[in-house]
Coordinates of C-alpha atoms in Angstrom, one line a residue:
Chain A
X1 CA 45.2 -44.8 40.8
X2 CA 42.5 -42.4 39.2
X3 CA 40.1 -42.9 36.4
X4 CA 40.9 -41.7 33.0
X5 CA 38.5 -39.4 31.0
X6 CA 38.9 -38.8 27.2
X7 CA 37.9 -35.1 26.5
X8 CA 37.1 -34.0 23.0
X9 CA 36.4 -30.4 22.5
X10 CA 37.6 -28.0 19.6
X11 CA 37.7 -24.8 21.8
X12 CA 41.1 -24.4 23.5
X13 CA 39.9 -22.5 26.5
X14 CA 37.0 -24.9 27.1
X15 CA 39.2 -27.9 26.7
X16 CA 41.9 -26.4 28.9
X17 CA 39.5 -25.3 31.6
X18 CA 37.6 -28.7 31.7
X19 CA 40.9 -30.5 31.9
X20 CA 41.9 -28.3 34.9
X21 CA 38.5 -28.9 36.5
X22 CA 38.6 -32.7 35.9
X23 CA 42.3 -32.9 37.4
X24 CA 41.0 -30.9 40.3
X25 CA 38.4 -33.6 40.9
X26 CA 41.1 -36.3 40.9
X27 CA 40.6 -37.6 37.3
X28 CA 43.3 -38.2 34.7
X29 CA 42.7 -36.5 31.4
X30 CA 43.6 -37.1 27.8
X31 CA 42.4 -34.4 25.7
X32 CA 41.7 -34.1 21.9
X33 CA 41.0 -31.0 19.9
X34 CA 38.5 -32.8 17.3
X35 CA 36.8 -36.2 16.8
X36 CA 39.3 -36.9 13.9
X37 CA 42.3 -36.6 16.2
X38 CA 40.6 -38.8 18.8
X39 CA 40.1 -41.5 16.2
X40 CA 43.6 -41.3 14.9
X41 CA 45.0 -41.9 18.5
X42 CA 47.4 -44.8 18.8
X43 CA 46.0 -48.1 19.9
X44 CA 45.7 -47.0 23.3
X45 CA 42.6 -48.6 25.0
X46 CA 39.7 -46.0 25.6
X47 CA 39.4 -44.3 29.0
X48 CA 36.9 -45.0 31.6
X49 CA 34.6 -42.1 30.3
X50 CA 34.2 -39.7 27.5
X51 CA 33.1 -36.1 27.6
X52 CA 32.5 -35.0 24.0
X53 CA 31.5 -31.5 22.7
X54 CA 28.8 -31.7 20.1
X55 CA 29.4 -28.6 18.2
X56 CA 32.6 -29.2 16.4
X57 CA 33.7 -28.5 12.8
X58 CA 34.6 -31.6 10.5
X59 CA 32.9 -34.2 12.8
X60 CA 30.3 -33.4 15.4
X61 CA 30.4 -35.2 18.9
X62 CA 27.4 -37.2 17.9
X63 CA 29.1 -38.4 14.5
X64 CA 32.2 -39.2 16.6
X65 CA 30.1 -41.4 19.0
X66 CA 28.1 -42.9 16.1
X67 CA 31.4 -43.9 14.5
X68 CA 32.7 -45.4 17.8
X69 CA 29.6 -47.3 18.5
X70 CA 29.5 -48.8 15.0
X71 CA 33.0 -50.2 15.8
X72 CA 31.8 -51.8 19.1
X73 CA 33.2 -49.2 21.5
X74 CA 30.9 -49.0 24.5
X75 CA 32.9 -46.3 26.5
X76 CA 30.3 -44.4 28.7
X77 CA 29.9 -40.9 27.3
X78 CA 28.6 -37.5 28.1
X79 CA 27.7 -34.8 25.4
X80 CA 28.2 -31.2 26.1
X81 CA 26.3 -28.8 23.9
X82 CA 26.0 -25.0 23.6
X83 CA 22.6 -25.0 22.1
X84 CA 19.6 -26.8 22.5
X85 CA 18.4 -28.8 19.5
X86 CA 15.3 -31.3 20.2
X87 CA 15.8 -32.8 16.7
X88 CA 19.1 -34.5 17.9
X89 CA 17.3 -36.3 20.5
X90 CA 16.5 -39.6 18.7
X91 CA 20.1 -39.9 17.4
X92 CA 21.4 -39.3 20.8
X93 CA 19.2 -42.0 22.2
X94 CA 20.7 -44.4 19.6
X95 CA 24.4 -43.8 20.7
X96 CA 23.6 -44.6 24.5
X97 CA 25.0 -41.5 26.2
X98 CA 24.9 -41.2 30.0
X99 CA 23.9 -37.5 29.7
X100 CA 23.3 -34.6 27.6
X101 CA 24.7 -31.4 29.5
X102 CA 24.3 -27.8 28.4
X103 CA 27.3 -25.6 28.4
X104 CA 28.2 -23.9 30.9
X105 CA 27.8 -26.9 33.1
X106 CA 27.8 -26.8 36.9
X107 CA 30.8 -28.6 38.3
X108 CA 28.9 -30.5 40.9
X109 CA 26.5 -31.8 38.3
X110 CA 29.2 -32.8 36.1
X111 CA 31.1 -34.8 38.9
X112 CA 27.8 -36.4 39.7
X113 CA 27.4 -37.6 36.2
X114 CA 31.1 -38.7 35.9
X115 CA 30.6 -40.8 39.1
X116 CA 27.6 -42.5 37.5
X117 CA 29.3 -43.1 34.2
X118 CA 32.3 -44.6 35.7
X119 CA 30.5 -46.7 38.2
X120 CA 28.5 -48.0 35.2
X121 CA 31.6 -48.8 33.2
X122 CA 33.1 -50.6 36.3
X123 CA 30.0 -52.6 36.7
X124 CA 30.1 -53.6 33.0
X125 CA 33.8 -55.0 33.1
Chain B
X1 CA -59.7 44.4 -67.0
X2 CA -56.7 45.3 -69.1
X3 CA -56.8 49.1 -70.2
X4 CA -54.5 50.9 -72.7
X5 CA -51.0 50.2 -72.1
X6 CA -49.4 53.0 -70.0
X7 CA -45.5 53.1 -70.9
X8 CA -44.7 53.6 -67.2
X9 CA -47.0 50.9 -66.1
X10 CA -45.7 48.6 -68.8
X11 CA -42.0 49.3 -67.5
X12 CA -43.2 48.4 -63.9
X13 CA -44.8 45.3 -65.3
X14 CA -41.6 44.3 -67.0
X15 CA -39.6 44.7 -64.0
X16 CA -42.2 42.8 -62.0
X17 CA -42.0 39.9 -64.4
X18 CA -38.2 40.0 -64.5
X19 CA -38.1 39.9 -60.7
X20 CA -40.3 36.9 -59.9
X21 CA -38.7 35.1 -62.8
X22 CA -35.2 35.4 -61.6
X23 CA -35.8 35.2 -57.9
X24 CA -33.9 32.3 -56.3
X25 CA -36.8 31.9 -53.8
X26 CA -40.1 30.7 -54.9
X27 CA -42.7 33.5 -55.0
X28 CA -46.4 32.9 -55.3
X29 CA -49.6 34.9 -55.0
X30 CA -52.9 33.6 -53.9
X31 CA -56.3 35.1 -53.5
X32 CA -58.4 35.0 -50.3
X33 CA -59.9 31.7 -51.3
X34 CA -56.4 30.2 -51.7
X35 CA -56.4 30.0 -55.5
X36 CA -53.0 30.6 -56.9
X37 CA -52.5 33.7 -59.0
X38 CA -48.8 33.9 -59.5
X39 CA -46.2 31.0 -59.5
X40 CA -42.8 31.8 -60.3
X41 CA -39.9 29.6 -62.0
X42 CA -38.1 29.0 -58.8
X43 CA -41.5 27.5 -57.6
X44 CA -41.6 25.2 -60.6
X45 CA -38.1 24.0 -59.6
X46 CA -39.2 23.5 -55.9
X47 CA -42.4 21.8 -56.5
X48 CA -41.9 20.1 -59.9
X49 CA -45.3 21.4 -61.0
X50 CA -45.4 23.7 -64.0
X51 CA -47.1 27.1 -63.7
X52 CA -49.9 25.9 -65.9
X53 CA -50.6 23.1 -63.5
X54 CA -51.0 25.3 -60.5
X55 CA -52.2 28.8 -61.4
X56 CA -55.9 28.7 -60.9
X57 CA -55.8 25.7 -58.5
X58 CA -56.0 25.7 -54.7
X59 CA -52.5 26.3 -53.1
X60 CA -53.2 23.3 -50.8
X61 CA -52.2 20.9 -53.5
X62 CA -48.5 22.1 -52.8
X63 CA -49.0 20.9 -49.1
X64 CA -48.7 17.5 -47.4
X65 CA -51.3 16.3 -45.1
X66 CA -52.4 17.4 -42.6
X67 CA -51.8 20.9 -43.6
X68 CA -53.5 20.3 -47.0
X69 CA -56.9 19.7 -45.3
X70 CA -56.7 22.6 -42.7
X71 CA -55.6 25.2 -45.1
X72 CA -59.1 26.4 -46.2
X73 CA -60.1 26.5 -42.6
X74 CA -57.2 28.8 -41.8
X75 CA -58.2 31.2 -44.6
X76 CA -62.0 31.1 -43.5
X77 CA -60.8 31.7 -39.9
X78 CA -58.6 34.6 -40.9
X79 CA -61.4 36.1 -43.0
X80 CA -63.8 35.9 -40.1
X81 CA -61.8 36.7 -37.1
X82 CA -58.8 38.5 -38.5
X83 CA -56.3 36.3 -36.3
X84 CA -53.2 35.5 -38.3
X85 CA -51.2 32.3 -37.9
X86 CA -48.6 33.1 -40.5
X87 CA -49.3 36.3 -42.2
X88 CA -46.9 39.1 -41.7
X89 CA -44.7 36.8 -40.0
X90 CA -43.3 33.6 -41.4
X91 CA -42.4 30.2 -40.2
X92 CA -40.8 26.9 -41.1
X93 CA -43.4 24.7 -43.0
X94 CA -43.3 21.6 -45.4
X95 CA -44.0 21.4 -49.1
X96 CA -45.0 18.5 -51.1
X97 CA -43.5 17.9 -54.7
X98 CA -45.4 16.5 -57.6
X99 CA -43.8 13.2 -57.2
X100 CA -45.3 13.1 -53.5
X101 CA -42.0 13.7 -51.6
X102 CA -41.8 16.4 -49.0
X103 CA -39.3 19.0 -48.3
X104 CA -38.8 21.5 -45.5
X105 CA -39.1 25.2 -46.4
X106 CA -39.3 28.7 -44.7
X107 CA -42.5 30.5 -45.8
X108 CA -43.1 34.2 -45.2
X109 CA -46.4 35.6 -46.2
X110 CA -47.4 39.2 -46.7
X111 CA -50.9 40.6 -47.4
X112 CA -52.0 43.1 -49.9
X113 CA -54.9 44.4 -52.0
X114 CA -55.1 44.0 -55.8
X115 CA -58.1 45.5 -57.6
X116 CA -59.9 45.8 -54.3
X117 CA -59.5 42.3 -53.3
X118 CA -57.2 40.8 -50.6
X119 CA -54.3 38.9 -52.0
X120 CA -51.4 37.0 -50.0
X121 CA -47.9 36.9 -51.4
X122 CA -45.7 34.0 -50.2
X123 CA -42.0 33.7 -50.4
X124 CA -40.8 30.1 -50.2
X125 CA -37.1 29.4 -49.1
X126 CA -36.0 25.8 -49.6
X127 CA -34.6 24.5 -46.2
X128 CA -33.5 21.1 -47.6
X129 CA -29.9 21.7 -47.4
X130 CA -29.9 23.6 -44.2
X131 CA -31.8 20.9 -42.4
X132 CA -29.4 18.1 -43.9
X133 CA -26.6 20.1 -42.4
X134 CA -28.2 20.5 -39.1
X135 CA -29.1 16.9 -38.8
X136 CA -25.5 15.9 -39.5
X137 CA -24.4 18.3 -36.9
X138 CA -27.0 16.8 -34.5
X139 CA -25.9 13.5 -35.2
X140 CA -22.4 14.2 -34.6
X141 CA -23.1 15.9 -31.3
X142 CA -25.1 12.8 -30.4
X143 CA -22.3 10.6 -31.1
X144 CA -19.9 12.7 -29.2
X145 CA -22.5 12.8 -26.3
X146 CA -22.8 9.2 -26.3
X147 CA -18.9 8.8 -26.3
X148 CA -18.9 11.1 -23.2
X149 CA -21.8 9.2 -21.6
X150 CA -20.2 5.8 -22.1
X151 CA -16.7 6.8 -21.1
X152 CA -15.3 5.0 -18.1
X153 CA -13.5 8.2 -17.1
X154 CA -15.4 11.1 -15.5
X155 CA -15.6 13.9 -18.1
X156 CA -16.4 17.2 -16.6
X157 CA -16.6 20.7 -17.9
X158 CA -16.3 23.9 -15.6
X159 CA -16.2 27.7 -16.1
X160 CA -13.1 29.6 -15.0
X161 CA -14.8 30.3 -11.8
X162 CA -14.9 26.6 -11.1
X163 CA -18.7 26.2 -11.7
X164 CA -19.6 22.7 -13.1
X165 CA -21.3 23.0 -16.4
X166 CA -21.4 19.4 -17.5
X167 CA -21.1 16.1 -15.8
X168 CA -21.2 12.6 -17.4
X169 CA -22.3 9.2 -16.1
X170 CA -18.9 7.9 -15.1
X171 CA -18.6 11.3 -13.1
X172 CA -21.8 10.3 -11.4
X173 CA -20.4 6.9 -10.8
X174 CA -16.9 8.0 -9.5
X175 CA -17.9 10.9 -7.4
X176 CA -21.5 9.8 -6.4
X177 CA -23.2 13.0 -7.3
X178 CA -25.9 13.1 -10.0
X179 CA -25.5 15.5 -12.8
X180 CA -28.4 17.6 -11.6
X181 CA -27.0 17.9 -8.0
X182 CA -23.6 19.2 -9.0
X183 CA -24.1 21.3 -12.4
X184 CA -24.1 25.0 -11.4
X185 CA -22.2 24.2 -8.1
X186 CA -18.5 24.8 -7.4
X187 CA -16.2 22.0 -8.3
X188 CA -14.5 22.6 -5.0
X189 CA -17.0 20.4 -3.2
X190 CA -14.9 17.6 -4.6
X191 CA -11.7 18.7 -2.9
X192 CA -10.6 17.3 0.4
X193 CA -10.3 20.1 2.8
X194 CA -6.4 19.9 2.8
X195 CA -6.3 20.1 -1.0
X196 CA -8.5 23.1 -1.7
X197 CA -5.4 25.1 -2.8
X198 CA -4.9 22.7 -5.7
X199 CA -7.8 24.4 -7.6
X200 CA -5.8 27.6 -7.6
X201 CA -3.0 25.9 -9.1
X202 CA -5.1 24.3 -11.8
X203 CA -6.7 27.5 -12.6
X204 CA -3.5 29.4 -12.9
X205 CA -2.1 26.8 -15.3
X206 CA -5.3 26.9 -17.3
X207 CA -5.4 30.7 -17.5
X208 CA -1.9 30.6 -19.0
X209 CA -3.5 28.1 -21.8
X210 CA -1.6 25.2 -20.3
X211 CA -3.1 21.8 -19.7
X212 CA -2.4 19.3 -17.0
X213 CA -1.8 15.8 -17.9
X214 CA -2.3 12.7 -15.6
X215 CA -2.0 14.6 -12.3
X216 CA -2.4 12.2 -9.6
X217 CA -4.5 13.4 -6.6
X218 CA -7.2 12.7 -4.2
X219 CA -10.8 13.7 -4.3
X220 CA -13.8 13.3 -2.1
X221 CA -17.0 11.5 -3.0
X222 CA -20.5 12.5 -2.0
X223 CA -20.3 10.1 0.8
X224 CA -17.1 11.5 2.1
X225 CA -14.9 8.7 1.1
X226 CA -11.6 9.6 -0.6
X227 CA -10.5 8.5 -3.9
X228 CA -7.4 8.4 -5.8
X229 CA -7.7 9.8 -9.4
X230 CA -5.6 10.7 -12.2
X231 CA -6.6 14.1 -13.6
X232 CA -6.2 15.7 -17.1
X233 CA -7.5 19.3 -17.4
X234 CA -7.5 21.2 -20.6
X235 CA -8.6 24.8 -21.4
X236 CA -11.8 25.3 -23.4
X237 CA -11.8 28.2 -25.9
X238 CA -14.6 30.2 -27.3
X239 CA -14.8 31.1 -31.2
X240 CA -12.6 34.3 -30.5
X241 CA -9.9 32.3 -28.9
X242 CA -10.6 33.4 -25.4
X243 CA -10.3 30.8 -22.5
X244 CA -13.8 30.3 -21.1
X245 CA -13.5 27.2 -19.0
X246 CA -12.0 23.8 -18.7
X247 CA -12.5 20.2 -19.4
X248 CA -11.5 17.7 -17.0
X249 CA -11.0 14.0 -17.4
X250 CA -10.7 12.0 -14.1
X251 CA -9.8 8.4 -14.0
X252 CA -10.5 6.4 -10.9
X253 CA -7.1 4.8 -9.9
X254 CA -8.2 3.7 -6.6
X255 CA -7.7 0.1 -7.4
X256 CA -4.3 0.7 -8.9
X257 CA -3.3 2.7 -5.9
X258 CA -4.5 0.0 -3.6
X259 CA -2.5 -2.7 -5.6
X260 CA 0.6 -0.5 -5.4
X261 CA 0.1 0.0 -1.7
X262 CA -0.4 -3.8 -1.1
X263 CA 2.8 -4.4 -3.2
X264 CA 4.6 -2.0 -1.1
X265 CA 3.6 -3.5 2.1
X266 CA 4.5 -7.0 0.9
X267 CA 7.9 -5.8 0.0
X268 CA 8.5 -4.2 3.4
X269 CA 7.2 -7.2 5.0
X270 CA 9.7 -9.3 3.3
X271 CA 12.5 -7.0 4.2
X272 CA 11.4 -7.2 7.8
X273 CA 11.2 -11.1 7.7
X274 CA 14.7 -11.1 6.2
X275 CA 15.9 -8.9 9.0
X276 CA 14.4 -10.9 11.6
X277 CA 15.7 -14.3 10.3
X278 CA 19.1 -12.5 10.0
X279 CA 18.8 -11.4 13.6
X280 CA 17.8 -14.9 14.5
X281 CA 20.9 -16.5 12.8
X282 CA 23.0 -13.7 14.2
X283 CA 21.7 -14.4 17.7
X284 CA 22.3 -18.2 17.4
X285 CA 25.9 -17.7 16.1
X286 CA 26.6 -15.2 18.8
X287 CA 25.1 -17.3 21.5
X288 CA 27.3 -20.2 20.5
X289 CA 30.4 -18.0 20.4
X290 CA 29.6 -16.3 23.8
X291 CA 29.0 -19.7 25.2
X292 CA 32.6 -20.9 24.9
X293 CA 34.4 -18.3 27.0
X294 CA 31.5 -18.4 29.7
X295 CA 31.8 -22.3 30.0
X296 CA 35.7 -21.8 30.4
X297 CA 35.2 -19.0 32.8
X298 CA 33.0 -21.1 35.2
X299 CA 35.4 -24.1 34.8
X300 CA 38.3 -21.9 35.8
X301 CA 36.5 -20.4 38.8
X302 CA 35.3 -23.7 40.0
X303 CA 38.9 -25.1 39.6
X304 CA 40.1 -22.1 41.6
X305 CA 37.6 -22.7 44.4
X306 CA 38.9 -26.2 44.8
X307 CA 42.4 -25.2 44.6
X308 CA 41.9 -22.8 47.4
X309 CA 40.6 -25.5 49.7
X310 CA 43.1 -28.2 48.8
X311 CA 46.4 -29.0 50.9
X312 CA 48.6 -29.1 47.8
X313 CA 51.6 -26.8 48.3
X314 CA 51.5 -25.8 44.6
X315 CA 48.0 -24.6 45.0
X316 CA 48.6 -20.7 45.4
X317 CA 50.6 -20.6 42.1
X318 CA 48.0 -22.7 40.3
X319 CA 45.2 -20.7 41.7
X320 CA 46.7 -17.5 40.4
X321 CA 47.2 -19.1 36.9
X322 CA 43.8 -20.3 36.8
X323 CA 42.1 -17.0 37.8
X324 CA 44.4 -15.2 35.3
X325 CA 43.0 -17.7 32.6
X326 CA 39.4 -17.0 33.7
X327 CA 40.1 -13.2 33.4
X328 CA 41.4 -13.7 29.8
X329 CA 38.1 -15.5 28.8
X330 CA 36.1 -12.7 30.3
X331 CA 37.9 -10.3 27.9
X332 CA 37.3 -12.8 25.1
X333 CA 33.5 -12.5 25.9
X334 CA 33.8 -8.8 26.2
X335 CA 35.2 -8.5 22.6
X336 CA 32.5 -10.7 21.3
X337 CA 29.9 -8.3 22.8
X338 CA 31.6 -5.2 21.5
X339 CA 31.6 -6.8 17.9
X340 CA 28.0 -7.5 18.4
X341 CA 27.4 -3.9 19.2
X342 CA 29.5 -2.6 16.4
X343 CA 27.5 -4.9 14.0
X344 CA 24.1 -3.7 15.4
X345 CA 25.1 0.1 15.4
X346 CA 27.0 0.3 12.2
X347 CA 25.1 -1.8 9.7
X348 CA 22.7 0.4 7.7
X349 CA 22.4 2.8 10.4
X350 CA 20.3 5.3 8.3
X351 CA 18.6 7.9 10.4
X352 CA 15.7 9.4 8.8
X353 CA 12.9 11.7 10.5
X354 CA 10.0 9.5 11.2
X355 CA 6.6 9.5 12.8
X356 CA 6.7 7.2 16.0
X357 CA 3.1 6.3 15.4
X358 CA 3.6 4.9 12.0
X359 CA 6.6 3.1 13.0
X360 CA 4.7 1.4 15.9
X361 CA 1.7 0.8 13.6
X362 CA 3.9 -0.9 11.1
X363 CA 5.7 -3.1 13.6
X364 CA 2.4 -4.1 15.0
X365 CA 1.1 -5.1 11.4
X366 CA 4.0 -7.4 11.2
X367 CA 5.1 -8.2 14.7
X368 CA 2.8 -11.1 15.2
X369 CA 3.2 -12.7 11.8
X370 CA 4.0 -16.4 12.4
X371 CA 3.5 -16.5 16.2
X372 CA 1.3 -19.2 17.3
X373 CA -0.3 -17.5 20.1
X374 CA -4.2 -17.0 19.2
X375 CA -6.8 -14.6 20.5
X376 CA -4.7 -11.7 21.5
X377 CA -6.6 -8.4 21.9
X378 CA -4.4 -6.0 20.3
X379 CA -4.7 -2.2 21.4
X380 CA -3.0 1.1 20.5
X381 CA -2.9 4.4 22.6
X382 CA -1.2 6.7 20.3
X383 CA -0.1 10.3 21.1
X384 CA -2.3 12.6 19.0
X385 CA 0.5 15.1 18.7
X386 CA 4.0 13.3 18.9
X387 CA 7.2 15.1 17.8
X388 CA 9.1 13.4 14.9
X389 CA 12.0 11.4 15.8
X390 CA 15.3 11.0 14.0
X391 CA 15.8 7.2 14.0
X392 CA 17.0 4.1 12.0
X393 CA 13.2 3.0 11.3
X394 CA 14.3 -0.5 10.5
X395 CA 16.2 -1.0 13.9
X396 CA 13.4 0.6 15.9
X397 CA 10.9 -1.7 14.2
X398 CA 13.1 -4.6 15.1
X399 CA 13.0 -3.6 18.8
X400 CA 9.3 -3.3 18.7
X401 CA 8.8 -6.5 16.8
X402 CA 11.0 -8.2 19.2
X403 CA 9.1 -6.7 22.2
X404 CA 5.7 -7.8 20.6
X405 CA 6.8 -11.3 19.9
X406 CA 8.1 -11.7 23.5
X407 CA 4.8 -10.3 24.9
X408 CA 2.9 -12.7 22.7
X409 CA 4.8 -15.6 23.7
X410 CA 4.7 -14.7 27.4
X411 CA 0.8 -14.8 27.2
X412 CA 0.6 -18.3 25.8
X413 CA -0.8 -19.7 29.1
X414 CA -2.5 -16.6 30.3
X415 CA -6.3 -16.5 30.4
X416 CA -6.3 -12.7 29.5
X417 CA -4.3 -11.8 26.5
X418 CA -4.1 -8.2 25.9
X419 CA -1.3 -6.5 24.2
X420 CA -1.1 -2.6 24.4
X421 CA 1.2 -0.3 22.4
X422 CA 1.4 3.2 23.6
X423 CA 3.1 6.3 22.4
X424 CA 3.5 9.2 24.9
X425 CA 4.6 12.8 24.1
X426 CA 6.9 13.8 26.8
X427 CA 7.1 17.7 26.7
X428 CA 7.7 17.7 23.1
X429 CA 11.4 16.8 23.8
X430 CA 10.9 13.0 23.6
X431 CA 8.4 10.2 22.8
X432 CA 7.9 7.1 25.0
X433 CA 7.1 3.9 23.4
X434 CA 5.6 1.1 25.5
X435 CA 4.4 -2.5 24.9
X436 CA 2.5 -3.9 27.6
X437 CA 1.3 -7.5 28.1
X438 CA -0.9 -9.4 30.5
X439 CA 1.4 -12.4 30.9
X440 CA 2.7 -14.0 34.2
X441 CA 5.2 -11.1 34.6
X442 CA 8.8 -11.6 35.4
X443 CA 10.3 -12.8 38.7
X444 CA 12.5 -10.4 40.4
X445 CA 15.6 -12.3 40.4
X446 CA 15.4 -12.5 36.6
X447 CA 14.3 -9.0 36.2
X448 CA 17.8 -7.7 37.4
X449 CA 19.5 -9.6 34.8
X450 CA 17.0 -9.3 31.9
X451 CA 19.0 -7.3 29.5
X452 CA 22.2 -9.6 29.7
X453 CA 22.7 -11.9 26.9
X454 CA 21.4 -15.5 27.4
X455 CA 18.8 -14.6 30.2
X456 CA 15.4 -15.8 29.1
X457 CA 12.2 -16.9 30.5
X458 CA 11.4 -18.8 27.3
X459 CA 11.9 -22.5 26.7
X460 CA 14.3 -22.9 23.9
X461 CA 14.8 -19.0 23.9
X462 CA 18.2 -17.6 23.1
X463 CA 18.0 -14.7 25.6
X464 CA 19.7 -12.4 23.2
X465 CA 16.8 -10.4 21.6
X466 CA 16.6 -8.0 24.7
X467 CA 20.3 -7.6 24.7
X468 CA 20.3 -6.5 21.0
X469 CA 17.1 -4.5 21.5
X470 CA 18.8 -2.5 24.4
X471 CA 21.9 -1.7 22.4
X472 CA 19.7 -0.5 19.6
X473 CA 17.8 1.8 22.0
X474 CA 21.1 2.9 23.7
X475 CA 22.5 3.8 20.2
X476 CA 19.5 6.1 19.9
X477 CA 20.2 7.8 23.2
X478 CA 17.5 5.9 25.0
X479 CA 17.3 3.2 27.6
X480 CA 15.1 0.1 27.5
X481 CA 13.3 -0.6 30.8
X482 CA 11.0 -3.0 32.2
X483 CA 8.3 -2.3 34.9
X484 CA 5.6 -4.7 36.1
X485 CA 2.3 -4.0 34.5
X486 CA -0.2 -3.1 37.4
X487 CA -3.0 -5.3 35.9
X488 CA -0.6 -8.1 35.8
X489 CA 2.1 -8.8 33.2
X490 CA 5.0 -6.7 32.1
X491 CA 5.6 -3.3 30.3
X492 CA 8.7 -2.8 28.3
X493 CA 9.3 1.1 27.5
X494 CA 11.9 3.3 26.0
X495 CA 12.1 7.0 25.0
X496 CA 13.4 8.3 21.8
X497 CA 14.4 11.9 21.6
X498 CA 12.6 14.3 19.3
X499 CA 14.2 15.2 16.2
X500 CA 16.2 18.5 16.2
X501 CA 14.0 21.2 14.7
X502 CA 15.0 21.6 11.0
X503 CA 13.6 25.1 10.6

């Protein structure tokens, strides 16, 4: 039985293509079109890893992770971003992410980071 | 000595008495020793002495010092040498009244003989009134002259042939010529060579009796420097109403003009900065928008590759679907690019006929404002005779500013930092602009994709500036190209077609 990734991205094409990519790599994917929708999900336990887009309206990826960490959620996370903004680095360090990856992301690189993230999660459990 | 009275002689005598008594001017007669024989009523009024006080006395009593003491000498000298100082002529002199005051007078002296003895007849005309009026006029002239001399504006007069006839202190200061250097010379020496026709226009107006008010123009100082002046020229008339010349007032407005120019420069800089930040924001938004379909395309193609190598029986159908999705995203990216081009080409596309060298100079003045790279040697090699181009000036400046900033940033780590902007006339049909730097140059694999969006050598760069620049240049009928600089570094160049001949 495969690992489950929670994917949060507001762009339909990016979300759909990432889902297809992750599934082709053997992962189960649950996707959400915004941080608010992710927080409103039913009492399901979090997935093994999260992939979160940073630039989203309403709630940014960083804000979503800050909110989750504040509530004790320690799910390993990868942030995707379309533009480089060094001023975010201190805040990113605070929410304990596995990686900050720039779009578009190389598939091999993404799977390497996912292996690392899920491995850490297993070790933590 | 009085013989029997001859009726005719008596009549003559009466006439003589009447004449001297009623004459308005003073009439007196002295003998050759200076003793007064005749002293009329007008003399009494002038000198305040009665005839009884003067007749029989030496005439010198009516003169102030030093004439009083010299008069006997004159008479002696005339008697001995026959050399006249006043006799037969007349001149201005001064009289002294009984109360000791002096007054100016005009004295004419004739000589005659009476009873075998020489006599002198003097006519005295009072000049008090005339002299007072003259002094008042002189005072007024002096006042006018001092107004002219202390004016801050150059006040010049000239003949209708343009010969300078007067030149005040401000004129000396403004134009650098001393009055004695320029009076008598043609005023045209103040005209810059390209403005010599102006004098003909000014003279034509003057000859019609018209004046010229606050006409702003340029003149040349003695040292060759040009100054901005505001000119007022009015015709000068003689007593008969004929135009005989012109008076010119010239105000030095160099400082005002410089302030205006500074203001204008500042305004255009602000416009540029606004344009640049608009371009920066536009680029950032565009980059993010383009990044989404590009990310999706990469993901889909990666999925397709994996599906093709998998053993899953659904694989061909899924591969087809995935590739189709990638294609849709490529179209989405294409639409974004088209929107960008429309935006760049349509907004404010105001084509005007411009001087390429001026556009380049303006872009250079602004191009490096705010860049952090120091010690860049800036160089221009401008075509001396470049055809005018029909362009959107702001857009072309944006391209140049973008190239200049790229060039400056590329040289951050270079020991040699030379930035050269060149304009070249290509057979009068187009003008080539180039921006050359001495940075590290661009690697071959990158050079091929340089004008594509998101391709950049800069850390943190958007990679969009060259793409926008290229589309601006293309919209002007040119092509932005990059070639290696033979001294190391990179040259970006593009051509703009010459404006169609308007004549």
